[in-house]
Amino acid sequence: MTAPARLLLIATAVAATLAACNREREPEVAPAAPGAAATVTPADAAAPLSFESKTPWAEVSLTLPERLKPQPDLHARLYAAEVRKLRQFVEGAQGERTEAGFDESMPPYAKTIEFSVAGETGKLLSLKRVDYDYSGGAHPNTLSTGVLWDKALKREIGFGDLFRKGVDVSVMDQALCSAINAAKRARVPDSASLTLGGGEWSCPRASTTPFVLTPGSVQGKAAGLTFLIGPYQVGPYAEGGYEIVVPATVFRSLLAVAYAGEFGGQPARTGDVTPGVGGGQSARN
């Protein structure tokens, strides 16, 4: 056998040996990343109330309230879903910034997701979700949404579940639109009035607007719904978002039988209750 042939044979044998060793070690050295969506089981996800990751490309975090612990099904579902979104954000930031040449003078992208308890009744747990997102644009964006959980049924419900099937909820649309216009005039006195289905800016429908339960004067009851309206939805970005309370007295007769008993009392304020902005109006009996 020639010298080159012997060298080729030896190299092939070494490569085969290394490949076999690597295959034997794979289960130990390449486990899935902790918290990855594919590996998060309900048992794993029920424990953490927070998640955080920092890379040169992005910094992300998740905060969940202590009140989730008695609801392990919801806790597990939220943790797994939100961590998956945050990991995807980091991956997207890495790809985007690497493709753009990774300017080290730019701060990392950022995304924080924070849940808090908005209200709770005997049957329902209402969470407010605030999503802060900075992806290198002219300004960051903050969007608030809500989660409404039926504790007995162990499932998320929506606007349509709260009200009787086929009922006309236009009275809520009008109440929400009137409150939005009052709030806009308080912030921008010369702002034009909005209408349902209007021009560039218009009033949103109650049934398609994120909301949370509004606590009130009776413990364990919801006194209304707080609708969460994001920036750009009813005005320019500089105007900001709105949180508008519609009291239960407006829609009590429309509620589904299963949830009518969850509402009662009066909210402390109605109208614009946006933190740090809205003054609202004191509710009257």
PDB file of C-alpha atoms in Angstrom:
ATOM      1  CA  MET A   1       0.000   0.000   0.000  1.00  0.00           C
ATOM      2  CA  THR A   2       1.343   3.414  -0.935  1.00  0.00           C
ATOM      3  CA  ALA A   3       2.006   6.111   1.662  1.00  0.00           C
ATOM      4  CA  PRO A   4      -0.869   8.377   0.450  1.00  0.00           C
ATOM      5  CA  ALA A   5      -3.285   5.471   0.618  1.00  0.00           C
ATOM      6  CA  ARG A   6      -2.196   4.636   4.178  1.00  0.00           C
ATOM      7  CA  LEU A   7      -2.693   8.275   5.214  1.00  0.00           C
ATOM      8  CA  LEU A   8      -6.170   8.352   3.675  1.00  0.00           C
ATOM      9  CA  LEU A   9      -7.151   5.160   5.464  1.00  0.00           C
ATOM     10  CA  ILE A  10      -5.929   6.495   8.811  1.00  0.00           C
ATOM     11  CA  ALA A  11      -7.786   9.815   8.350  1.00  0.00           C
ATOM     12  CA  THR A  12     -11.008   7.983   7.504  1.00  0.00           C
ATOM     13  CA  ALA A  13     -10.737   5.792  10.590  1.00  0.00           C
ATOM     14  CA  VAL A  14     -10.105   8.784  12.862  1.00  0.00           C
ATOM     15  CA  ALA A  15     -13.097  10.652  11.441  1.00  0.00           C
ATOM     16  CA  ALA A  16     -15.353   7.641  11.945  1.00  0.00           C
ATOM     17  CA  THR A  17     -14.173   7.264  15.539  1.00  0.00           C
ATOM     18  CA  LEU A  18     -14.805  10.935  16.307  1.00  0.00           C
ATOM     19  CA  ALA A  19     -18.271  10.783  14.756  1.00  0.00           C
ATOM     20  CA  ALA A  20     -19.151   7.758  16.878  1.00  0.00           C
ATOM     21  CA  CYS A  21     -17.937   9.507  20.028  1.00  0.00           C
ATOM     22  CA  ASN A  22     -19.938  12.606  19.204  1.00  0.00           C
ATOM     23  CA  ARG A  23     -23.107  10.585  18.662  1.00  0.00           C
ATOM     24  CA  GLU A  24     -22.637   8.927  22.042  1.00  0.00           C
ATOM     25  CA  ARG A  25     -22.215  12.283  23.764  1.00  0.00           C
ATOM     26  CA  GLU A  26     -25.023  14.166  21.986  1.00  0.00           C
ATOM     27  CA  PRO A  27     -27.765  13.543  24.576  1.00  0.00           C
ATOM     28  CA  GLU A  28     -25.522  15.063  27.273  1.00  0.00           C
ATOM     29  CA  VAL A  29     -24.044  18.095  25.517  1.00  0.00           C
ATOM     30  CA  ALA A  30     -26.930  19.290  23.354  1.00  0.00           C
ATOM     31  CA  PRO A  31     -30.111  19.419  25.455  1.00  0.00           C
ATOM     32  CA  ALA A  32     -32.841  21.902  24.529  1.00  0.00           C
ATOM     33  CA  ALA A  33     -32.407  25.342  26.072  1.00  0.00           C
ATOM     34  CA  PRO A  34     -34.217  25.700  29.423  1.00  0.00           C
ATOM     35  CA  GLY A  35     -37.581  27.399  29.006  1.00  0.00           C
ATOM     36  CA  ALA A  36     -37.763  26.806  25.250  1.00  0.00           C
ATOM     37  CA  ALA A  37     -41.328  26.422  24.062  1.00  0.00           C
ATOM     38  CA  ALA A  38     -40.861  22.831  22.950  1.00  0.00           C
ATOM     39  CA  THR A  39     -39.631  21.706  26.385  1.00  0.00           C
ATOM     40  CA  VAL A  40     -41.880  23.708  28.729  1.00  0.00           C
ATOM     41  CA  THR A  41     -44.327  21.348  30.390  1.00  0.00           C
ATOM     42  CA  PRO A  42     -47.162  22.503  32.677  1.00  0.00           C
ATOM     43  CA  ALA A  43     -45.170  21.252  35.661  1.00  0.00           C
ATOM     44  CA  ASP A  44     -42.094  23.221  34.600  1.00  0.00           C
ATOM     45  CA  ALA A  45     -43.964  26.364  33.675  1.00  0.00           C
ATOM     46  CA  ALA A  46     -46.126  26.583  36.797  1.00  0.00           C
ATOM     47  CA  ALA A  47     -43.184  27.569  38.991  1.00  0.00           C
ATOM     48  CA  PRO A  48     -41.507  30.618  37.384  1.00  0.00           C
ATOM     49  CA  LEU A  49     -43.038  34.037  37.771  1.00  0.00           C
ATOM     50  CA  SER A  50     -40.358  35.722  35.709  1.00  0.00           C
ATOM     51  CA  PHE A  51     -37.993  35.248  32.799  1.00  0.00           C
ATOM     52  CA  GLU A  52     -35.051  37.360  31.662  1.00  0.00           C
ATOM     53  CA  SER A  53     -32.491  37.203  28.885  1.00  0.00           C
ATOM     54  CA  LYS A  54     -29.762  39.676  27.907  1.00  0.00           C
ATOM     55  CA  THR A  55     -27.659  39.470  24.746  1.00  0.00           C
ATOM     56  CA  PRO A  56     -25.702  42.058  22.759  1.00  0.00           C
ATOM     57  CA  TRP A  57     -28.694  42.214  20.400  1.00  0.00           C
ATOM     58  CA  ALA A  58     -31.681  42.377  22.735  1.00  0.00           C
ATOM     59  CA  GLU A  59     -32.775  42.436  26.361  1.00  0.00           C
ATOM     60  CA  VAL A  60     -36.098  40.836  27.232  1.00  0.00           C
ATOM     61  CA  SER A  61     -38.064  40.063  30.378  1.00  0.00           C
ATOM     62  CA  LEU A  62     -41.367  38.636  31.559  1.00  0.00           C
ATOM     63  CA  THR A  63     -43.100  39.328  34.884  1.00  0.00           C
ATOM     64  CA  LEU A  64     -46.141  37.401  36.102  1.00  0.00           C
ATOM     65  CA  PRO A  65     -48.198  38.155  39.242  1.00  0.00           C
ATOM     66  CA  GLU A  66     -48.149  35.999  42.364  1.00  0.00           C
ATOM     67  CA  ARG A  67     -51.918  35.629  42.026  1.00  0.00           C
ATOM     68  CA  LEU A  68     -51.388  33.230  39.118  1.00  0.00           C
ATOM     69  CA  LYS A  69     -50.116  30.452  41.382  1.00  0.00           C
ATOM     70  CA  PRO A  70     -53.602  29.158  42.312  1.00  0.00           C
ATOM     71  CA  GLN A  71     -54.350  28.911  38.557  1.00  0.00           C
ATOM     72  CA  PRO A  72     -51.625  26.520  37.334  1.00  0.00           C
ATOM     73  CA  ASP A  73     -53.262  25.904  33.951  1.00  0.00           C
ATOM     74  CA  LEU A  74     -53.295  29.594  33.090  1.00  0.00           C
ATOM     75  CA  HIS A  75     -49.866  30.102  34.644  1.00  0.00           C
ATOM     76  CA  ALA A  76     -48.304  27.347  32.542  1.00  0.00           C
ATOM     77  CA  ARG A  77     -49.960  28.507  29.343  1.00  0.00           C
ATOM     78  CA  LEU A  78     -48.956  32.152  29.771  1.00  0.00           C
ATOM     79  CA  TYR A  79     -45.378  31.387  30.762  1.00  0.00           C
ATOM     80  CA  ALA A  80     -44.787  29.042  27.833  1.00  0.00           C
ATOM     81  CA  ALA A  81     -46.418  31.343  25.260  1.00  0.00           C
ATOM     82  CA  GLU A  82     -44.729  34.538  26.433  1.00  0.00           C
ATOM     83  CA  VAL A  83     -41.263  33.012  26.785  1.00  0.00           C
ATOM     84  CA  ARG A  84     -41.606  31.645  23.257  1.00  0.00           C
ATOM     85  CA  LYS A  85     -42.432  35.157  21.975  1.00  0.00           C
ATOM     86  CA  LEU A  86     -39.472  36.667  23.826  1.00  0.00           C
ATOM     87  CA  ARG A  87     -37.064  34.078  22.435  1.00  0.00           C
ATOM     88  CA  GLN A  88     -38.376  34.758  18.934  1.00  0.00           C
ATOM     89  CA  PHE A  89     -37.850  38.486  19.516  1.00  0.00           C
ATOM     90  CA  VAL A  90     -34.216  37.891  20.518  1.00  0.00           C
ATOM     91  CA  GLU A  91     -33.635  35.698  17.467  1.00  0.00           C
ATOM     92  CA  GLY A  92     -35.211  38.289  15.205  1.00  0.00           C
ATOM     93  CA  ALA A  93     -33.142  41.078  16.757  1.00  0.00           C
ATOM     94  CA  GLN A  94     -29.934  39.104  16.270  1.00  0.00           C
ATOM     95  CA  GLY A  95     -30.724  38.410  12.631  1.00  0.00           C
ATOM     96  CA  GLU A  96     -31.798  41.966  11.860  1.00  0.00           C
ATOM     97  CA  ARG A  97     -28.902  43.693  13.606  1.00  0.00           C
ATOM     98  CA  THR A  98     -26.301  41.252  12.255  1.00  0.00           C
ATOM     99  CA  GLU A  99     -27.578  41.787   8.723  1.00  0.00           C
ATOM    100  CA  ALA A 100     -27.368  45.551   9.248  1.00  0.00           C
ATOM    101  CA  GLY A 101     -23.740  45.317  10.387  1.00  0.00           C
ATOM    102  CA  PHE A 102     -24.353  45.433  14.164  1.00  0.00           C
ATOM    103  CA  ASP A 103     -23.709  49.034  15.101  1.00  0.00           C
ATOM    104  CA  GLU A 104     -22.355  48.770  18.658  1.00  0.00           C
ATOM    105  CA  SER A 105     -23.255  52.399  19.360  1.00  0.00           C
ATOM    106  CA  MET A 106     -26.950  51.469  19.220  1.00  0.00           C
ATOM    107  CA  PRO A 107     -28.511  50.157  22.444  1.00  0.00           C
ATOM    108  CA  PRO A 108     -29.853  46.608  22.392  1.00  0.00           C
ATOM    109  CA  TYR A 109     -33.426  46.112  21.288  1.00  0.00           C
ATOM    110  CA  ALA A 110     -35.748  45.652  24.264  1.00  0.00           C
ATOM    111  CA  LYS A 111     -39.010  43.913  25.002  1.00  0.00           C
ATOM    112  CA  THR A 112     -40.690  43.632  28.387  1.00  0.00           C
ATOM    113  CA  ILE A 113     -43.977  41.897  29.035  1.00  0.00           C
ATOM    114  CA  GLU A 114     -45.653  42.471  32.388  1.00  0.00           C
ATOM    115  CA  PHE A 115     -48.890  40.975  33.657  1.00  0.00           C
ATOM    116  CA  SER A 116     -50.806  42.380  36.614  1.00  0.00           C
ATOM    117  CA  VAL A 117     -54.147  41.549  38.216  1.00  0.00           C
ATOM    118  CA  ALA A 118     -56.771  44.032  37.025  1.00  0.00           C
ATOM    119  CA  GLY A 119     -59.715  42.534  38.869  1.00  0.00           C
ATOM    120  CA  GLU A 120     -61.081  39.287  40.276  1.00  0.00           C
ATOM    121  CA  THR A 121     -64.523  37.912  41.067  1.00  0.00           C
ATOM    122  CA  GLY A 122     -65.726  34.565  42.313  1.00  0.00           C
ATOM    123  CA  LYS A 123     -65.599  33.083  38.815  1.00  0.00           C
ATOM    124  CA  LEU A 124     -63.246  35.340  36.895  1.00  0.00           C
ATOM    125  CA  LEU A 125     -59.615  36.424  37.008  1.00  0.00           C
ATOM    126  CA  SER A 126     -58.740  39.443  34.855  1.00  0.00           C
ATOM    127  CA  LEU A 127     -55.127  40.205  33.925  1.00  0.00           C
ATOM    128  CA  LYS A 128     -53.703  43.256  32.219  1.00  0.00           C
ATOM    129  CA  ARG A 129     -50.809  42.595  29.838  1.00  0.00           C
ATOM    130  CA  VAL A 130     -48.451  45.493  29.049  1.00  0.00           C
ATOM    131  CA  ASP A 131     -46.003  44.911  26.195  1.00  0.00           C
ATOM    132  CA  TYR A 132     -43.131  47.395  25.815  1.00  0.00           C
ATOM    133  CA  ASP A 133     -41.210  47.024  22.557  1.00  0.00           C
ATOM    134  CA  TYR A 134     -38.168  48.911  21.289  1.00  0.00           C
ATOM    135  CA  SER A 135     -36.873  47.687  17.926  1.00  0.00           C
ATOM    136  CA  GLY A 136     -34.685  50.556  16.876  1.00  0.00           C
ATOM    137  CA  GLY A 137     -37.370  52.854  15.474  1.00  0.00           C
ATOM    138  CA  ALA A 138     -38.072  56.491  16.199  1.00  0.00           C
ATOM    139  CA  HIS A 139     -39.678  55.575  19.524  1.00  0.00           C
ATOM    140  CA  PRO A 140     -40.671  52.526  21.557  1.00  0.00           C
ATOM    141  CA  ASN A 141     -44.211  51.184  21.473  1.00  0.00           C
ATOM    142  CA  THR A 142     -46.332  50.109  24.425  1.00  0.00           C
ATOM    143  CA  LEU A 143     -49.494  48.077  23.924  1.00  0.00           C
ATOM    144  CA  SER A 144     -51.929  46.929  26.621  1.00  0.00           C
ATOM    145  CA  THR A 145     -54.267  43.967  26.268  1.00  0.00           C
ATOM    146  CA  GLY A 146     -56.253  41.781  28.650  1.00  0.00           C
ATOM    147  CA  VAL A 147     -56.733  38.149  29.601  1.00  0.00           C
ATOM    148  CA  LEU A 148     -60.021  37.001  31.162  1.00  0.00           C
ATOM    149  CA  TRP A 149     -59.936  33.565  32.759  1.00  0.00           C
ATOM    150  CA  ASP A 150     -62.886  31.477  33.944  1.00  0.00           C
ATOM    151  CA  LYS A 151     -61.463  29.809  37.041  1.00  0.00           C
ATOM    152  CA  ALA A 152     -64.007  26.969  37.155  1.00  0.00           C
ATOM    153  CA  LEU A 153     -63.957  26.139  33.447  1.00  0.00           C
ATOM    154  CA  LYS A 154     -60.176  26.640  33.326  1.00  0.00           C
ATOM    155  CA  ARG A 155     -60.291  28.470  30.026  1.00  0.00           C
ATOM    156  CA  GLU A 156     -59.907  31.953  28.641  1.00  0.00           C
ATOM    157  CA  ILE A 157     -63.121  33.713  27.682  1.00  0.00           C
ATOM    158  CA  GLY A 158     -63.802  36.811  25.620  1.00  0.00           C
ATOM    159  CA  PHE A 159     -66.267  39.631  25.141  1.00  0.00           C
ATOM    160  CA  GLY A 160     -68.776  37.356  23.406  1.00  0.00           C
ATOM    161  CA  ASP A 161     -68.856  34.948  26.346  1.00  0.00           C
ATOM    162  CA  LEU A 162     -69.768  37.676  28.835  1.00  0.00           C
ATOM    163  CA  PHE A 163     -72.931  38.674  26.987  1.00  0.00           C
ATOM    164  CA  ARG A 164     -76.035  36.870  25.859  1.00  0.00           C
ATOM    165  CA  LYS A 165     -75.833  35.395  22.385  1.00  0.00           C
ATOM    166  CA  GLY A 166     -77.222  37.683  19.707  1.00  0.00           C
ATOM    167  CA  VAL A 167     -77.789  40.617  22.071  1.00  0.00           C
ATOM    168  CA  ASP A 168     -77.402  44.135  20.668  1.00  0.00           C
ATOM    169  CA  VAL A 169     -74.358  45.747  22.296  1.00  0.00           C
ATOM    170  CA  SER A 170     -74.563  49.030  20.387  1.00  0.00           C
ATOM    171  CA  VAL A 171     -75.315  50.829  23.665  1.00  0.00           C
ATOM    172  CA  MET A 172     -71.789  49.882  24.758  1.00  0.00           C
ATOM    173  CA  ASP A 173     -70.310  51.110  21.481  1.00  0.00           C
ATOM    174  CA  GLN A 174     -71.980  54.485  22.001  1.00  0.00           C
ATOM    175  CA  ALA A 175     -70.943  54.711  25.650  1.00  0.00           C
ATOM    176  CA  LEU A 176     -67.345  53.874  24.773  1.00  0.00           C
ATOM    177  CA  CYS A 177     -67.291  56.367  21.883  1.00  0.00           C
ATOM    178  CA  SER A 178     -68.732  59.167  24.023  1.00  0.00           C
ATOM    179  CA  ALA A 179     -66.152  58.529  26.743  1.00  0.00           C
ATOM    180  CA  ILE A 180     -63.314  58.495  24.211  1.00  0.00           C
ATOM    181  CA  ASN A 181     -64.413  61.846  22.784  1.00  0.00           C
ATOM    182  CA  ALA A 182     -64.607  63.359  26.276  1.00  0.00           C
ATOM    183  CA  ALA A 183     -61.139  62.029  27.059  1.00  0.00           C
ATOM    184  CA  LYS A 184     -59.704  63.376  23.804  1.00  0.00           C
ATOM    185  CA  ARG A 185     -61.145  66.836  24.434  1.00  0.00           C
ATOM    186  CA  ALA A 186     -59.590  66.837  27.898  1.00  0.00           C
ATOM    187  CA  ARG A 187     -56.161  66.134  26.393  1.00  0.00           C
ATOM    188  CA  VAL A 188     -56.509  68.051  23.117  1.00  0.00           C
ATOM    189  CA  PRO A 189     -59.297  70.645  23.470  1.00  0.00           C
ATOM    190  CA  ASP A 190     -59.604  71.308  19.732  1.00  0.00           C
ATOM    191  CA  SER A 191     -59.656  67.656  18.679  1.00  0.00           C
ATOM    192  CA  ALA A 192     -62.430  66.649  16.282  1.00  0.00           C
ATOM    193  CA  SER A 193     -65.167  64.336  17.550  1.00  0.00           C
ATOM    194  CA  LEU A 194     -64.890  60.715  16.475  1.00  0.00           C
ATOM    195  CA  THR A 195     -67.715  58.522  15.251  1.00  0.00           C
ATOM    196  CA  LEU A 196     -68.144  54.800  14.791  1.00  0.00           C
ATOM    197  CA  GLY A 197     -66.706  53.839  11.424  1.00  0.00           C
ATOM    198  CA  GLY A 198     -65.587  57.406  10.756  1.00  0.00           C
ATOM    199  CA  GLY A 199     -62.655  58.775   8.733  1.00  0.00           C
ATOM    200  CA  GLU A 200     -58.935  58.603   9.499  1.00  0.00           C
ATOM    201  CA  TRP A 201     -59.631  58.128  13.214  1.00  0.00           C
ATOM    202  CA  SER A 202     -62.789  56.468  14.443  1.00  0.00           C
ATOM    203  CA  CYS A 203     -64.265  54.969  17.598  1.00  0.00           C
ATOM    204  CA  PRO A 204     -63.575  51.261  18.028  1.00  0.00           C
ATOM    205  CA  ARG A 205     -66.327  48.747  18.657  1.00  0.00           C
ATOM    206  CA  ALA A 206     -66.517  47.481  22.226  1.00  0.00           C
ATOM    207  CA  SER A 207     -66.628  43.872  21.038  1.00  0.00           C
ATOM    208  CA  THR A 208     -63.253  44.160  19.259  1.00  0.00           C
ATOM    209  CA  THR A 209     -61.399  46.248  21.849  1.00  0.00           C
ATOM    210  CA  PRO A 210     -59.161  44.641  24.513  1.00  0.00           C
ATOM    211  CA  PHE A 211     -60.520  45.050  28.036  1.00  0.00           C
ATOM    212  CA  VAL A 212     -60.077  44.111  31.690  1.00  0.00           C
ATOM    213  CA  LEU A 213     -62.495  43.936  34.600  1.00  0.00           C
ATOM    214  CA  THR A 214     -62.908  47.124  36.632  1.00  0.00           C
ATOM    215  CA  PRO A 215     -62.985  46.688  40.422  1.00  0.00           C
ATOM    216  CA  GLY A 216     -65.385  48.804  42.420  1.00  0.00           C
ATOM    217  CA  SER A 217     -67.233  49.350  45.655  1.00  0.00           C
ATOM    218  CA  VAL A 218     -68.243  45.695  46.209  1.00  0.00           C
ATOM    219  CA  GLN A 219     -65.433  43.278  46.957  1.00  0.00           C
ATOM    220  CA  GLY A 220     -65.418  40.239  44.668  1.00  0.00           C
ATOM    221  CA  LYS A 221     -67.521  41.978  42.019  1.00  0.00           C
ATOM    222  CA  ALA A 222     -66.617  43.826  38.830  1.00  0.00           C
ATOM    223  CA  ALA A 223     -68.080  47.303  38.596  1.00  0.00           C
ATOM    224  CA  GLY A 224     -67.495  47.685  34.868  1.00  0.00           C
ATOM    225  CA  LEU A 225     -65.082  47.066  32.005  1.00  0.00           C
ATOM    226  CA  THR A 226     -61.924  49.050  31.309  1.00  0.00           C
ATOM    227  CA  PHE A 227     -61.230  49.201  27.559  1.00  0.00           C
ATOM    228  CA  LEU A 228     -57.580  49.394  26.503  1.00  0.00           C
ATOM    229  CA  ILE A 229     -57.041  51.587  23.453  1.00  0.00           C
ATOM    230  CA  GLY A 230     -53.522  51.797  22.060  1.00  0.00           C
ATOM    231  CA  PRO A 231     -51.602  54.711  20.557  1.00  0.00           C
ATOM    232  CA  TYR A 232     -52.519  55.439  16.918  1.00  0.00           C
ATOM    233  CA  GLN A 233     -55.951  53.825  17.358  1.00  0.00           C
ATOM    234  CA  VAL A 234     -57.985  56.983  17.987  1.00  0.00           C
ATOM    235  CA  GLY A 235     -55.356  59.662  17.397  1.00  0.00           C
ATOM    236  CA  PRO A 236     -51.679  60.348  16.629  1.00  0.00           C
ATOM    237  CA  TYR A 237     -48.930  58.654  18.611  1.00  0.00           C
ATOM    238  CA  ALA A 238     -48.177  61.818  20.587  1.00  0.00           C
ATOM    239  CA  GLU A 239     -51.690  61.704  22.021  1.00  0.00           C
ATOM    240  CA  GLY A 240     -50.981  58.360  23.632  1.00  0.00           C
ATOM    241  CA  GLY A 241     -53.261  55.474  24.491  1.00  0.00           C
ATOM    242  CA  TYR A 242     -56.465  55.509  26.496  1.00  0.00           C
ATOM    243  CA  GLU A 243     -57.953  53.362  29.250  1.00  0.00           C
ATOM    244  CA  ILE A 244     -61.686  53.970  29.345  1.00  0.00           C
ATOM    245  CA  VAL A 245     -64.052  52.658  32.028  1.00  0.00           C
ATOM    246  CA  VAL A 246     -67.628  51.849  31.019  1.00  0.00           C
ATOM    247  CA  PRO A 247     -69.648  51.128  34.198  1.00  0.00           C
ATOM    248  CA  ALA A 248     -71.675  47.938  34.501  1.00  0.00           C
ATOM    249  CA  THR A 249     -74.879  49.976  34.790  1.00  0.00           C
ATOM    250  CA  VAL A 250     -74.595  50.535  31.027  1.00  0.00           C
ATOM    251  CA  PHE A 251     -74.584  46.842  30.108  1.00  0.00           C
ATOM    252  CA  ARG A 252     -75.846  44.870  33.121  1.00  0.00           C
ATOM    253  CA  SER A 253     -79.062  43.835  31.342  1.00  0.00           C
ATOM    254  CA  LEU A 254     -77.028  42.416  28.424  1.00  0.00           C
ATOM    255  CA  LEU A 255     -74.869  40.039  30.440  1.00  0.00           C
ATOM    256  CA  ALA A 256     -75.035  36.276  30.020  1.00  0.00           C
ATOM    257  CA  VAL A 257     -76.746  34.481  32.899  1.00  0.00           C
ATOM    258  CA  ALA A 258     -73.509  32.670  33.788  1.00  0.00           C
ATOM    259  CA  TYR A 259     -71.674  35.946  34.462  1.00  0.00           C
ATOM    260  CA  ALA A 260     -74.375  38.435  35.470  1.00  0.00           C
ATOM    261  CA  GLY A 261     -73.704  37.747  39.151  1.00  0.00           C
ATOM    262  CA  GLU A 262     -70.032  38.673  38.775  1.00  0.00           C
ATOM    263  CA  PHE A 263     -70.869  42.364  38.351  1.00  0.00           C
ATOM    264  CA  GLY A 264     -72.007  44.805  41.010  1.00  0.00           C
ATOM    265  CA  GLY A 265     -71.247  48.061  42.783  1.00  0.00           C
ATOM    266  CA  GLN A 266     -69.799  51.236  41.345  1.00  0.00           C
ATOM    267  CA  PRO A 267     -66.324  51.919  39.930  1.00  0.00           C
ATOM    268  CA  ALA A 268     -64.299  54.591  41.701  1.00  0.00           C
ATOM    269  CA  ARG A 269     -64.057  56.497  38.395  1.00  0.00           C
ATOM    270  CA  THR A 270     -65.518  56.266  34.922  1.00  0.00           C
ATOM    271  CA  GLY A 271     -64.282  57.587  31.585  1.00  0.00           C
ATOM    272  CA  ASP A 272     -60.534  58.097  31.077  1.00  0.00           C
ATOM    273  CA  VAL A 273     -58.540  56.347  33.798  1.00  0.00           C
ATOM    274  CA  THR A 274     -55.246  56.107  31.891  1.00  0.00           C
ATOM    275  CA  PRO A 275     -52.446  55.903  34.503  1.00  0.00           C
ATOM    276  CA  GLY A 276     -50.713  59.243  34.867  1.00  0.00           C
ATOM    277  CA  VAL A 277     -53.082  60.949  32.416  1.00  0.00           C
ATOM    278  CA  GLY A 278     -56.781  60.354  32.856  1.00  0.00           C
ATOM    279  CA  GLY A 279     -58.748  62.043  35.576  1.00  0.00           C
ATOM    280  CA  GLY A 280     -62.019  60.239  34.964  1.00  0.00           C
ATOM    281  CA  GLN A 281     -65.223  61.104  36.718  1.00  0.00           C
ATOM    282  CA  SER A 282     -66.308  59.987  40.153  1.00  0.00           C
ATOM    283  CA  ALA A 283     -69.039  57.395  39.834  1.00  0.00           C
ATOM    284  CA  ARG A 284     -72.410  58.229  41.342  1.00  0.00           C
ATOM    285  CA  ASN A 285     -74.920  55.779  42.735  1.00  0.00           C
TER     286      ASN A 285
END
